[in-house]
mmCIF file of C-alpha atoms in Angstrom:
data_model
loop_
_atom_site.group_PDB
_atom_site.id
_atom_site.type_symbol
_atom_site.label_atom_id
_atom_site.label_comp_id
_atom_site.label_asym_id
_atom_site.label_seq_id
_atom_site.Cartn_x
_atom_site.Cartn_y
_atom_site.Cartn_z
ATOM 1 C CA UNK A 1 -118.383 69.578 103.351
ATOM 2 C CA UNK A 2 -117.542 73.275 103.202
ATOM 3 C CA UNK A 3 -119.798 73.699 100.178
ATOM 4 C CA UNK A 4 -122.600 71.916 102.038
ATOM 5 C CA UNK A 5 -122.047 74.226 105.018
ATOM 6 C CA UNK A 6 -122.492 77.261 102.741
ATOM 7 C CA UNK A 7 -125.653 75.719 101.301
ATOM 8 C CA UNK A 8 -126.943 74.995 104.796
ATOM 9 C CA UNK A 9 -126.452 78.662 105.747
ATOM 10 C CA UNK A 10 -128.601 79.702 102.772
ATOM 11 C CA UNK A 11 -131.257 77.106 103.604
ATOM 12 C CA UNK A 12 -131.692 78.550 107.107
ATOM 13 C CA UNK A 13 -132.533 81.987 105.632
ATOM 14 C CA UNK A 14 -130.272 83.466 108.318
ATOM 15 C CA UNK A 15 -127.850 84.777 105.714
ATOM 16 C CA UNK A 16 -126.400 83.973 102.328
ATOM 17 C CA UNK A 17 -122.667 84.480 102.797
ATOM 18 C CA UNK A 18 -120.231 83.615 105.568
ATOM 19 C CA UNK A 19 -116.993 85.585 105.409
ATOM 20 C CA UNK A 20 -113.771 84.243 106.889
ATOM 21 C CA UNK A 21 -110.390 85.905 107.348
ATOM 22 C CA UNK A 22 -107.672 83.687 108.870
ATOM 23 C CA UNK A 23 -104.398 85.086 110.223
ATOM 24 C CA UNK A 24 -102.080 82.156 109.547
ATOM 25 C CA UNK A 25 -98.736 82.282 111.372
ATOM 26 C CA UNK A 26 -95.754 80.144 110.418
ATOM 27 C CA UNK A 27 -92.015 79.721 110.920
ATOM 28 C CA UNK A 28 -89.286 80.136 108.296
ATOM 29 C CA UNK A 29 -86.269 78.004 109.249
ATOM 30 C CA UNK A 30 -82.868 77.431 107.647
ATOM 31 C CA UNK A 31 -82.460 73.794 108.672
ATOM 32 C CA UNK A 32 -84.572 71.008 110.136
ATOM 33 C CA UNK A 33 -83.648 67.411 110.949
ATOM 34 C CA UNK A 34 -85.741 64.787 112.700
ATOM 35 C CA UNK A 35 -85.942 61.021 113.043
ATOM 36 C CA UNK A 36 -87.741 58.395 115.114
ATOM 37 C CA UNK A 37 -87.010 54.679 115.165
ATOM 38 C CA UNK A 38 -86.822 51.808 117.646
ATOM 39 C CA UNK A 39 -83.690 53.019 119.436
ATOM 40 C CA UNK A 40 -83.545 56.797 118.868
ATOM 41 C CA UNK A 41 -85.646 59.879 118.386
ATOM 42 C CA UNK A 42 -84.751 63.522 117.982
ATOM 43 C CA UNK A 43 -85.405 66.776 116.182
ATOM 44 C CA UNK A 44 -83.102 69.693 115.448
ATOM 45 C CA UNK A 45 -84.233 73.071 114.122
ATOM 46 C CA UNK A 46 -82.005 75.966 113.180
ATOM 47 C CA UNK A 47 -82.396 79.525 111.970
ATOM 48 C CA UNK A 48 -79.769 82.168 111.296
ATOM 49 C CA UNK A 49 -82.213 84.530 113.031
ATOM 50 C CA UNK A 50 -82.580 82.356 116.151
ATOM 51 C CA UNK A 51 -81.353 84.011 119.335
ATOM 52 C CA UNK A 52 -79.492 80.804 120.208
ATOM 53 C CA UNK A 53 -77.085 81.651 117.345
ATOM 54 C CA UNK A 54 -76.028 84.971 118.882
ATOM 55 C CA UNK A 55 -72.704 83.404 119.891
ATOM 56 C CA UNK A 56 -72.131 81.296 116.808
ATOM 57 C CA UNK A 57 -68.563 81.545 115.525
ATOM 58 C CA UNK A 58 -68.211 79.113 112.625
ATOM 59 C CA UNK A 59 -69.018 81.900 110.155
ATOM 60 C CA UNK A 60 -69.476 85.656 110.169
ATOM 61 C CA UNK A 61 -72.040 86.675 112.776
ATOM 62 C CA UNK A 62 -73.629 90.121 112.497
ATOM 63 C CA UNK A 63 -75.942 89.933 115.517
ATOM 64 C CA UNK A 64 -79.384 91.529 115.222
ATOM 65 C CA UNK A 65 -81.309 88.434 116.304
ATOM 66 C CA UNK A 66 -84.727 88.891 117.942
ATOM 67 C CA UNK A 67 -84.778 87.615 121.516
ATOM 68 C CA UNK A 68 -87.409 85.110 122.652
ATOM 69 C CA UNK A 69 -90.875 86.705 122.546
ATOM 70 C CA UNK A 70 -89.419 89.979 121.167
ATOM 71 C CA UNK A 71 -89.962 89.383 117.452
ATOM 72 C CA UNK A 72 -93.134 91.437 117.044
ATOM 73 C CA UNK A 73 -92.596 94.125 114.397
ATOM 74 C CA UNK A 74 -88.843 94.743 114.482
ATOM 75 C CA UNK A 75 -87.423 96.622 111.500
ATOM 76 C CA UNK A 76 -84.466 95.384 109.432
ATOM 77 C CA UNK A 77 -81.776 94.302 110.036
ATOM 78 C CA UNK A 78 -83.315 92.513 113.062
ATOM 79 C CA UNK A 79 -86.159 91.397 110.804
ATOM 80 C CA UNK A 80 -84.063 89.583 108.212
ATOM 81 C CA UNK A 81 -86.974 88.151 106.227
ATOM 82 C CA UNK A 82 -88.771 91.217 104.841
ATOM 83 C CA UNK A 83 -87.751 90.510 101.245
ATOM 84 C CA UNK A 84 -88.690 86.828 101.479
ATOM 85 C CA UNK A 85 -92.142 87.573 102.894
ATOM 86 C CA UNK A 86 -92.634 90.243 100.215
ATOM 87 C CA UNK A 87 -91.830 87.687 97.531
ATOM 88 C CA UNK A 88 -94.424 85.363 99.050
ATOM 89 C CA UNK A 89 -96.970 88.192 98.945
ATOM 90 C CA UNK A 90 -96.198 88.916 95.288
ATOM 91 C CA UNK A 91 -96.746 85.263 94.345
ATOM 92 C CA UNK A 92 -100.012 85.195 96.299
ATOM 93 C CA UNK A 93 -101.254 88.307 94.533
ATOM 94 C CA UNK A 94 -100.497 86.658 91.174
ATOM 95 C CA UNK A 95 -102.911 83.912 92.259
ATOM 96 C CA UNK A 96 -105.666 86.411 93.059
ATOM 97 C CA UNK A 97 -105.147 86.531 96.827
ATOM 98 C CA UNK A 98 -105.535 90.055 98.226
ATOM 99 C CA UNK A 99 -103.000 90.588 101.013
ATOM 100 C CA UNK A 100 -103.642 93.248 103.637
ATOM 101 C CA UNK A 101 -100.358 93.090 105.567
ATOM 102 C CA UNK A 102 -97.320 90.995 106.407
ATOM 103 C CA UNK A 103 -94.931 91.183 109.350
ATOM 104 C CA UNK A 104 -92.564 89.350 111.655
ATOM 105 C CA UNK A 105 -94.341 87.614 114.525
ATOM 106 C CA UNK A 106 -93.534 87.373 118.233
ATOM 107 C CA UNK A 107 -91.118 84.439 118.293
ATOM 108 C CA UNK A 108 -87.445 84.452 117.404
ATOM 109 C CA UNK A 109 -86.164 82.362 114.474
ATOM 110 C CA UNK A 110 -88.292 83.697 111.648
ATOM 111 C CA UNK A 111 -91.888 83.499 112.856
ATOM 112 C CA UNK A 112 -94.079 85.296 110.323
ATOM 113 C CA UNK A 113 -97.644 86.327 109.584
ATOM 114 C CA UNK A 114 -99.256 87.238 106.258
ATOM 115 C CA UNK A 115 -102.897 88.360 106.402
ATOM 116 C CA UNK A 116 -105.382 87.743 103.602
ATOM 117 C CA UNK A 117 -108.411 89.950 103.092
ATOM 118 C CA UNK A 118 -111.616 88.163 104.066
ATOM 119 C CA UNK A 119 -113.560 86.185 101.485
ATOM 120 C CA UNK A 120 -116.506 83.798 101.392
ATOM 121 C CA UNK A 121 -115.857 80.592 103.293
ATOM 122 C CA UNK A 122 -115.054 78.072 100.546
ATOM 123 C CA UNK A 123 -113.054 80.618 98.549
ATOM 124 C CA UNK A 124 -111.034 81.440 101.666
ATOM 125 C CA UNK A 125 -110.382 77.757 102.324
ATOM 126 C CA UNK A 126 -109.128 77.505 98.716
ATOM 127 C CA UNK A 127 -106.864 80.492 99.352
ATOM 128 C CA UNK A 128 -105.513 78.976 102.561
ATOM 129 C CA UNK A 129 -104.433 75.908 100.572
ATOM 130 C CA UNK A 130 -102.661 78.176 98.070
ATOM 131 C CA UNK A 131 -101.195 80.220 100.931
ATOM 132 C CA UNK A 132 -99.468 77.172 102.401
ATOM 133 C CA UNK A 133 -98.273 75.963 99.004
ATOM 134 C CA UNK A 134 -96.817 79.345 98.042
ATOM 135 C CA UNK A 135 -95.045 80.046 101.339
ATOM 136 C CA UNK A 136 -93.372 76.629 101.309
ATOM 137 C CA UNK A 137 -92.232 76.861 97.703
ATOM 138 C CA UNK A 138 -90.961 80.446 97.872
ATOM 139 C CA UNK A 139 -88.984 79.480 100.971
ATOM 140 C CA UNK A 140 -87.583 76.429 99.155
ATOM 141 C CA UNK A 141 -86.519 78.717 96.297
ATOM 142 C CA UNK A 142 -84.231 80.428 98.822
ATOM 143 C CA UNK A 143 -83.031 77.217 100.515
ATOM 144 C CA UNK A 144 -85.253 77.820 103.518
ATOM 145 C CA UNK A 145 -88.142 75.789 104.900
ATOM 146 C CA UNK A 146 -91.598 76.775 106.189
ATOM 147 C CA UNK A 147 -93.628 74.924 108.809
ATOM 148 C CA UNK A 148 -97.188 75.428 109.998
ATOM 149 C CA UNK A 149 -96.631 73.245 113.064
ATOM 150 C CA UNK A 150 -98.308 75.066 115.950
ATOM 151 C CA UNK A 151 -95.419 74.609 118.407
ATOM 152 C CA UNK A 152 -92.040 73.798 116.827
ATOM 153 C CA UNK A 153 -89.999 75.714 119.454
ATOM 154 C CA UNK A 154 -89.885 75.227 123.218
ATOM 155 C CA UNK A 155 -89.918 78.404 125.286
ATOM 156 C CA UNK A 156 -91.294 80.758 122.653
ATOM 157 C CA UNK A 157 -94.665 81.548 121.095
ATOM 158 C CA UNK A 158 -96.323 79.000 118.876
ATOM 159 C CA UNK A 159 -98.160 79.676 115.625
ATOM 160 C CA UNK A 160 -101.882 80.343 115.809
ATOM 161 C CA UNK A 161 -104.496 81.178 113.206
ATOM 162 C CA UNK A 162 -107.012 83.691 114.518
ATOM 163 C CA UNK A 163 -110.144 83.402 112.376
ATOM 164 C CA UNK A 164 -112.289 86.479 111.736
ATOM 165 C CA UNK A 165 -115.831 85.574 110.672
ATOM 166 C CA UNK A 166 -119.178 87.196 109.981
ATOM 167 C CA UNK A 167 -122.484 86.523 108.226
ATOM 168 C CA UNK A 168 -124.030 88.750 105.573
ATOM 169 C CA UNK A 169 -127.338 88.748 103.694
ATOM 170 C CA UNK A 170 -128.078 90.564 100.424
ATOM 171 C CA UNK A 171 -124.724 92.370 100.751
ATOM 172 C CA UNK A 172 -125.584 93.665 104.223
ATOM 173 C CA UNK A 173 -123.591 92.785 107.368
ATOM 174 C CA UNK A 174 -125.644 91.093 110.076
ATOM 175 C CA UNK A 175 -123.232 91.245 113.002
ATOM 176 C CA UNK A 176 -123.508 95.004 113.665
ATOM 177 C CA UNK A 177 -126.039 96.144 116.277
ATOM 178 C CA UNK A 178 -126.659 97.832 119.598
ATOM 179 C CA UNK A 179 -125.444 95.083 121.864
ATOM 180 C CA UNK A 180 -122.106 94.563 123.594
ATOM 181 C CA UNK A 181 -119.219 96.131 121.612
ATOM 182 C CA UNK A 182 -121.639 97.224 118.891
ATOM 183 C CA UNK A 183 -122.664 93.680 118.043
ATOM 184 C CA UNK A 184 -126.104 92.365 117.092
ATOM 185 C CA UNK A 185 -128.021 89.735 119.025
ATOM 186 C CA UNK A 186 -127.307 87.376 116.134
ATOM 187 C CA UNK A 187 -123.561 87.915 116.508
ATOM 188 C CA UNK A 188 -123.706 87.284 120.259
ATOM 189 C CA UNK A 189 -125.681 84.083 119.690
ATOM 190 C CA UNK A 190 -123.065 83.052 117.110
ATOM 191 C CA UNK A 191 -120.431 83.538 119.816
ATOM 192 C CA UNK A 192 -122.591 81.480 122.177
ATOM 193 C CA UNK A 193 -122.577 78.609 119.697
ATOM 194 C CA UNK A 194 -118.804 78.730 119.243
ATOM 195 C CA UNK A 195 -118.228 78.742 123.005
ATOM 196 C CA UNK A 196 -120.717 75.914 123.620
ATOM 197 C CA UNK A 197 -119.122 73.641 121.016
ATOM 198 C CA UNK A 198 -115.491 74.806 121.287
ATOM 199 C CA UNK A 199 -114.235 71.572 122.832
ATOM 200 C CA UNK A 200 -115.667 69.549 119.931
ATOM 201 C CA UNK A 201 -114.503 72.123 117.375
ATOM 202 C CA UNK A 202 -110.940 71.661 118.626
ATOM 203 C CA UNK A 203 -110.780 68.279 116.873
ATOM 204 C CA UNK A 204 -110.922 70.222 113.577
ATOM 205 C CA UNK A 205 -109.465 73.628 114.477
ATOM 206 C CA UNK A 206 -106.533 72.207 116.474
ATOM 207 C CA UNK A 207 -106.208 68.766 114.890
ATOM 208 C CA UNK A 208 -102.670 67.652 115.812
ATOM 209 C CA UNK A 209 -101.055 66.375 118.981
ATOM 210 C CA UNK A 210 -98.615 69.279 118.608
ATOM 211 C CA UNK A 211 -101.544 71.740 118.711
ATOM 212 C CA UNK A 212 -101.884 71.165 122.456
ATOM 213 C CA UNK A 213 -98.263 72.127 123.114
ATOM 214 C CA UNK A 214 -99.514 75.630 122.224
ATOM 215 C CA UNK A 215 -102.876 75.479 124.040
ATOM 216 C CA UNK A 216 -101.447 75.566 127.556
ATOM 217 C CA UNK A 217 -103.281 77.564 130.275
ATOM 218 C CA UNK A 218 -101.287 80.557 131.509
ATOM 219 C CA UNK A 219 -99.116 80.911 128.432
ATOM 220 C CA UNK A 220 -99.523 82.775 125.155
ATOM 221 C CA UNK A 221 -102.488 80.976 123.562
ATOM 222 C CA UNK A 222 -106.117 81.892 124.379
ATOM 223 C CA UNK A 223 -107.451 78.678 125.938
ATOM 224 C CA UNK A 224 -110.118 80.293 128.144
ATOM 225 C CA UNK A 225 -113.622 79.962 126.739
ATOM 226 C CA UNK A 226 -114.795 83.524 127.162
ATOM 227 C CA UNK A 227 -115.344 86.527 124.888
ATOM 228 C CA UNK A 228 -114.331 90.162 125.138
ATOM 229 C CA UNK A 229 -113.916 93.315 123.085
ATOM 230 C CA UNK A 230 -110.520 94.146 124.554
ATOM 231 C CA UNK A 231 -109.178 90.956 126.024
ATOM 232 C CA UNK A 232 -106.662 89.106 123.856
ATOM 233 C CA UNK A 233 -106.439 86.320 126.432
ATOM 234 C CA UNK A 234 -110.039 85.261 125.684
ATOM 235 C CA UNK A 235 -110.869 82.564 123.139
ATOM 236 C CA UNK A 236 -113.093 85.007 121.247
ATOM 237 C CA UNK A 237 -112.326 88.661 120.706
ATOM 238 C CA UNK A 238 -114.524 91.319 119.105
ATOM 239 C CA UNK A 239 -112.323 93.756 117.156
ATOM 240 C CA UNK A 240 -113.442 97.348 117.800
ATOM 241 C CA UNK A 241 -110.906 99.460 115.931
ATOM 242 C CA UNK A 242 -113.432 100.300 113.181
ATOM 243 C CA UNK A 243 -116.926 101.725 113.676
ATOM 244 C CA UNK A 244 -118.115 100.576 110.244
ATOM 245 C CA UNK A 245 -120.929 97.973 110.364
ATOM 246 C CA UNK A 246 -119.049 96.100 107.631
ATOM 247 C CA UNK A 247 -116.121 95.607 110.002
ATOM 248 C CA UNK A 248 -118.190 93.982 112.759
ATOM 249 C CA UNK A 249 -117.003 90.417 113.131
ATOM 250 C CA UNK A 250 -116.082 87.682 115.545
ATOM 251 C CA UNK A 251 -112.413 86.734 115.981
ATOM 252 C CA UNK A 252 -111.992 83.135 117.145
ATOM 253 C CA UNK A 253 -108.463 82.938 118.517
ATOM 254 C CA UNK A 254 -107.856 79.298 119.441
ATOM 255 C CA UNK A 255 -107.447 77.667 115.959
ATOM 256 C CA UNK A 256 -103.994 76.974 114.574
ATOM 257 C CA UNK A 257 -102.655 76.705 110.995
ATOM 258 C CA UNK A 258 -102.184 72.930 111.083
ATOM 259 C CA UNK A 259 -105.916 72.639 110.382
ATOM 260 C CA UNK A 260 -107.670 71.935 107.099
ATOM 261 C CA UNK A 261 -109.492 75.174 106.284
ATOM 262 C CA UNK A 262 -112.453 73.458 104.645
ATOM 263 C CA UNK A 263 -113.159 71.389 107.763
ATOM 264 C CA UNK A 264 -112.264 73.992 110.402
ATOM 265 C CA UNK A 265 -114.195 76.861 108.792
ATOM 266 C CA UNK A 266 -117.245 74.675 108.116
ATOM 267 C CA UNK A 267 -117.241 73.346 111.692
ATOM 268 C CA UNK A 268 -117.035 76.854 113.187
ATOM 269 C CA UNK A 269 -119.831 78.082 110.923
ATOM 270 C CA UNK A 270 -122.058 75.186 111.957
ATOM 271 C CA UNK A 271 -121.373 75.879 115.641
ATOM 272 C CA UNK A 272 -122.160 79.568 115.168
ATOM 273 C CA UNK A 273 -125.359 78.788 113.263
ATOM 274 C CA UNK A 274 -126.413 76.416 116.036
ATOM 275 C CA UNK A 275 -125.963 79.323 118.423
ATOM 276 C CA UNK A 276 -128.143 81.581 116.258
ATOM 277 C CA UNK A 277 -130.859 78.962 115.677
ATOM 278 C CA UNK A 278 -131.089 78.109 119.372
ATOM 279 C CA UNK A 279 -130.450 81.666 120.623
ATOM 280 C CA UNK A 280 -127.546 80.494 122.787
ATOM 281 C CA UNK A 281 -126.587 83.186 125.300
ATOM 282 C CA UNK A 282 -122.782 83.581 125.503
ATOM 283 C CA UNK A 283 -123.043 84.946 129.052
ATOM 284 C CA UNK A 284 -121.320 88.069 130.283
ATOM 285 C CA UNK A 285 -118.212 89.303 128.506
ATOM 286 C CA UNK A 286 -114.968 88.929 130.413
ATOM 287 C CA UNK A 287 -113.096 92.210 130.073
ATOM 288 C CA UNK A 288 -110.480 91.530 132.736
ATOM 289 C CA UNK A 289 -107.078 90.171 131.746
ATOM 290 C CA UNK A 290 -107.665 86.464 132.301
ATOM 291 C CA UNK A 291 -103.997 85.931 133.163
ATOM 292 C CA UNK A 292 -104.507 88.229 136.183
ATOM 293 C CA UNK A 293 -107.578 86.445 137.560
ATOM 294 C CA UNK A 294 -107.380 84.782 140.954
ATOM 295 C CA UNK A 295 -107.850 80.996 141.323
ATOM 296 C CA UNK A 296 -111.522 81.295 142.327
ATOM 297 C CA UNK A 297 -112.422 83.539 139.383
ATOM 298 C CA UNK A 298 -110.392 81.428 136.962
ATOM 299 C CA UNK A 299 -112.111 78.233 138.106
ATOM 300 C CA UNK A 300 -115.411 79.533 136.737
ATOM 301 C CA UNK A 301 -114.007 80.020 133.217
ATOM 302 C CA UNK A 302 -114.057 76.811 131.120
ATOM 303 C CA UNK A 303 -111.020 76.003 128.996
ATOM 304 C CA UNK A 304 -110.147 74.261 125.747
ATOM 305 C CA UNK A 305 -109.275 70.537 125.763
ATOM 306 C CA UNK A 306 -105.771 69.753 127.005
ATOM 307 C CA UNK A 307 -104.965 67.149 124.347
ATOM 308 C CA UNK A 308 -106.033 65.894 120.940
ATOM 309 C CA UNK A 309 -107.355 62.770 122.652
ATOM 310 C CA UNK A 310 -109.642 64.896 124.841
ATOM 311 C CA UNK A 311 -110.786 66.939 121.822
ATOM 312 C CA UNK A 312 -111.693 63.763 119.930
ATOM 313 C CA UNK A 313 -113.672 62.521 122.943
ATOM 314 C CA UNK A 314 -115.535 65.850 122.988
ATOM 315 C CA UNK A 315 -116.272 65.595 119.255
ATOM 316 C CA UNK A 316 -117.573 62.069 119.736
ATOM 317 C CA UNK A 317 -119.944 63.308 122.455
ATOM 318 C CA UNK A 318 -121.005 66.535 120.718
ATOM 319 C CA UNK A 319 -121.440 66.396 116.941
ATOM 320 C CA UNK A 320 -125.165 66.735 116.273
ATOM 321 C CA UNK A 321 -124.716 70.408 115.373
ATOM 322 C CA UNK A 322 -122.255 69.372 112.635
ATOM 323 C CA UNK A 323 -124.638 66.812 111.131
ATOM 324 C CA UNK A 324 -127.443 69.300 110.454
ATOM 325 C CA UNK A 325 -128.211 69.385 106.752
ATOM 326 C CA UNK A 326 -125.919 66.367 106.319
ATOM 327 C CA UNK A 327 -122.975 68.804 106.251
ATOM 328 C CA UNK A 328 -120.687 66.516 108.263
ATOM 329 C CA UNK A 329 -121.856 62.943 107.803
ATOM 330 C CA UNK A 330 -121.717 60.419 110.623
ATOM 331 C CA UNK A 331 -119.268 58.347 108.572
ATOM 332 C CA UNK A 332 -116.939 61.321 108.069
ATOM 333 C CA UNK A 333 -116.898 62.176 111.775
ATOM 334 C CA UNK A 334 -116.320 58.574 112.814
ATOM 335 C CA UNK A 335 -113.521 58.168 110.261
ATOM 336 C CA UNK A 336 -111.827 61.379 111.410
ATOM 337 C CA UNK A 337 -111.948 60.304 115.061
ATOM 338 C CA UNK A 338 -110.711 56.781 114.295
ATOM 339 C CA UNK A 339 -107.866 57.943 112.078
ATOM 340 C CA UNK A 340 -106.678 60.572 114.538
ATOM 341 C CA UNK A 341 -106.765 58.153 117.468
ATOM 342 C CA UNK A 342 -104.891 55.313 115.761
ATOM 343 C CA UNK A 343 -102.481 57.192 113.464
ATOM 344 C CA UNK A 344 -101.613 60.154 115.691
ATOM 345 C CA UNK A 345 -102.685 59.864 119.353
ATOM 346 C CA UNK A 346 -101.686 56.208 119.749
ATOM 347 C CA UNK A 347 -98.607 56.616 117.550
ATOM 348 C CA UNK A 348 -97.252 59.319 119.850
ATOM 349 C CA UNK A 349 -98.293 57.504 123.031
ATOM 350 C CA UNK A 350 -96.321 54.395 122.009
ATOM 351 C CA UNK A 351 -93.004 56.188 121.555
ATOM 352 C CA UNK A 352 -90.558 57.318 124.263
ATOM 353 C CA UNK A 353 -90.033 61.092 124.382
ATOM 354 C CA UNK A 354 -86.480 62.520 124.603
ATOM 355 C CA UNK A 355 -87.390 64.523 127.712
ATOM 356 C CA UNK A 356 -88.406 61.314 129.481
ATOM 357 C CA UNK A 357 -84.750 60.261 129.413
ATOM 358 C CA UNK A 358 -83.837 63.548 131.112
ATOM 359 C CA UNK A 359 -86.495 62.979 133.765
ATOM 360 C CA UNK A 360 -86.332 59.268 134.362
ATOM 361 C CA UNK A 361 -83.164 57.589 133.047
ATOM 362 C CA UNK A 362 -81.461 57.487 136.439
ATOM 363 C CA UNK A 363 -84.501 56.254 138.381
#
């Protein structure tokens, strides 16, 4: 499908290469246990770096644990995982993956980010597969475990995967221009396509029930379907820290790393191309902090789906843009929707949740 999406781009004559650069976040834990059966269900996660272990006394405790939402860029010893992330980077470079940076992320308990330099869409999807494989196996080498679940911890930031993307033709960038934030009309139409189809895209870019524990209005994830050059609370941001035309790109901020890169990247490209082909106007940019908007202003800003079930309904209603050029076949879309509904949405709906006992046991 991703290869067909690349071929479809070429067939439109709009461009010949789509570049993608995902920022995949993940957690590195020291212990994880979970089970679900007819009479019990639980999960337990632990990390030596977790702030909840600040008072632990069963072994030597040296402190230096990042507090909730204070894990962005601490230096050692608070960041205890520098060497492990560096080892992951070294293994990735051996596999031909160019790494631009790595760092601790916002959450406590070992949240991390390693950024790959952009590449053409299918090659980047290949690299994302390797990325996940390498991080998990390097962690296992050190008796640790990696998860790309979007929201494994309550009360702290989840893991997103901001996706930078642009279209080039004959080695020339097409997203630079004289429009808003130095973008071309083509780039703004691409944004228009992403915003128009975002609710359907969510079925591929945020494809788990857990994804929607992160996409909660008013919290850390960008659920508001707007775009801005400065506003990190918008679903689409236009990075402006470089004036080079080659750096002009669109940053789609709602995807998460539970997705399949081949499907998610191809779906976003098809939405963007639909925006270009139909000259979809993205509307006015929203440069205010969305979290500070009043109720009346906020009501005019559409949001992402609130659940996987809603996202699948949106995909079912809006998928013609994906089927152009036979990139996503009708069978593939129907199978994806059916599988997700029966194996994931219904499976979770059927099972009692531990918090329901807290809320309702004494009714």
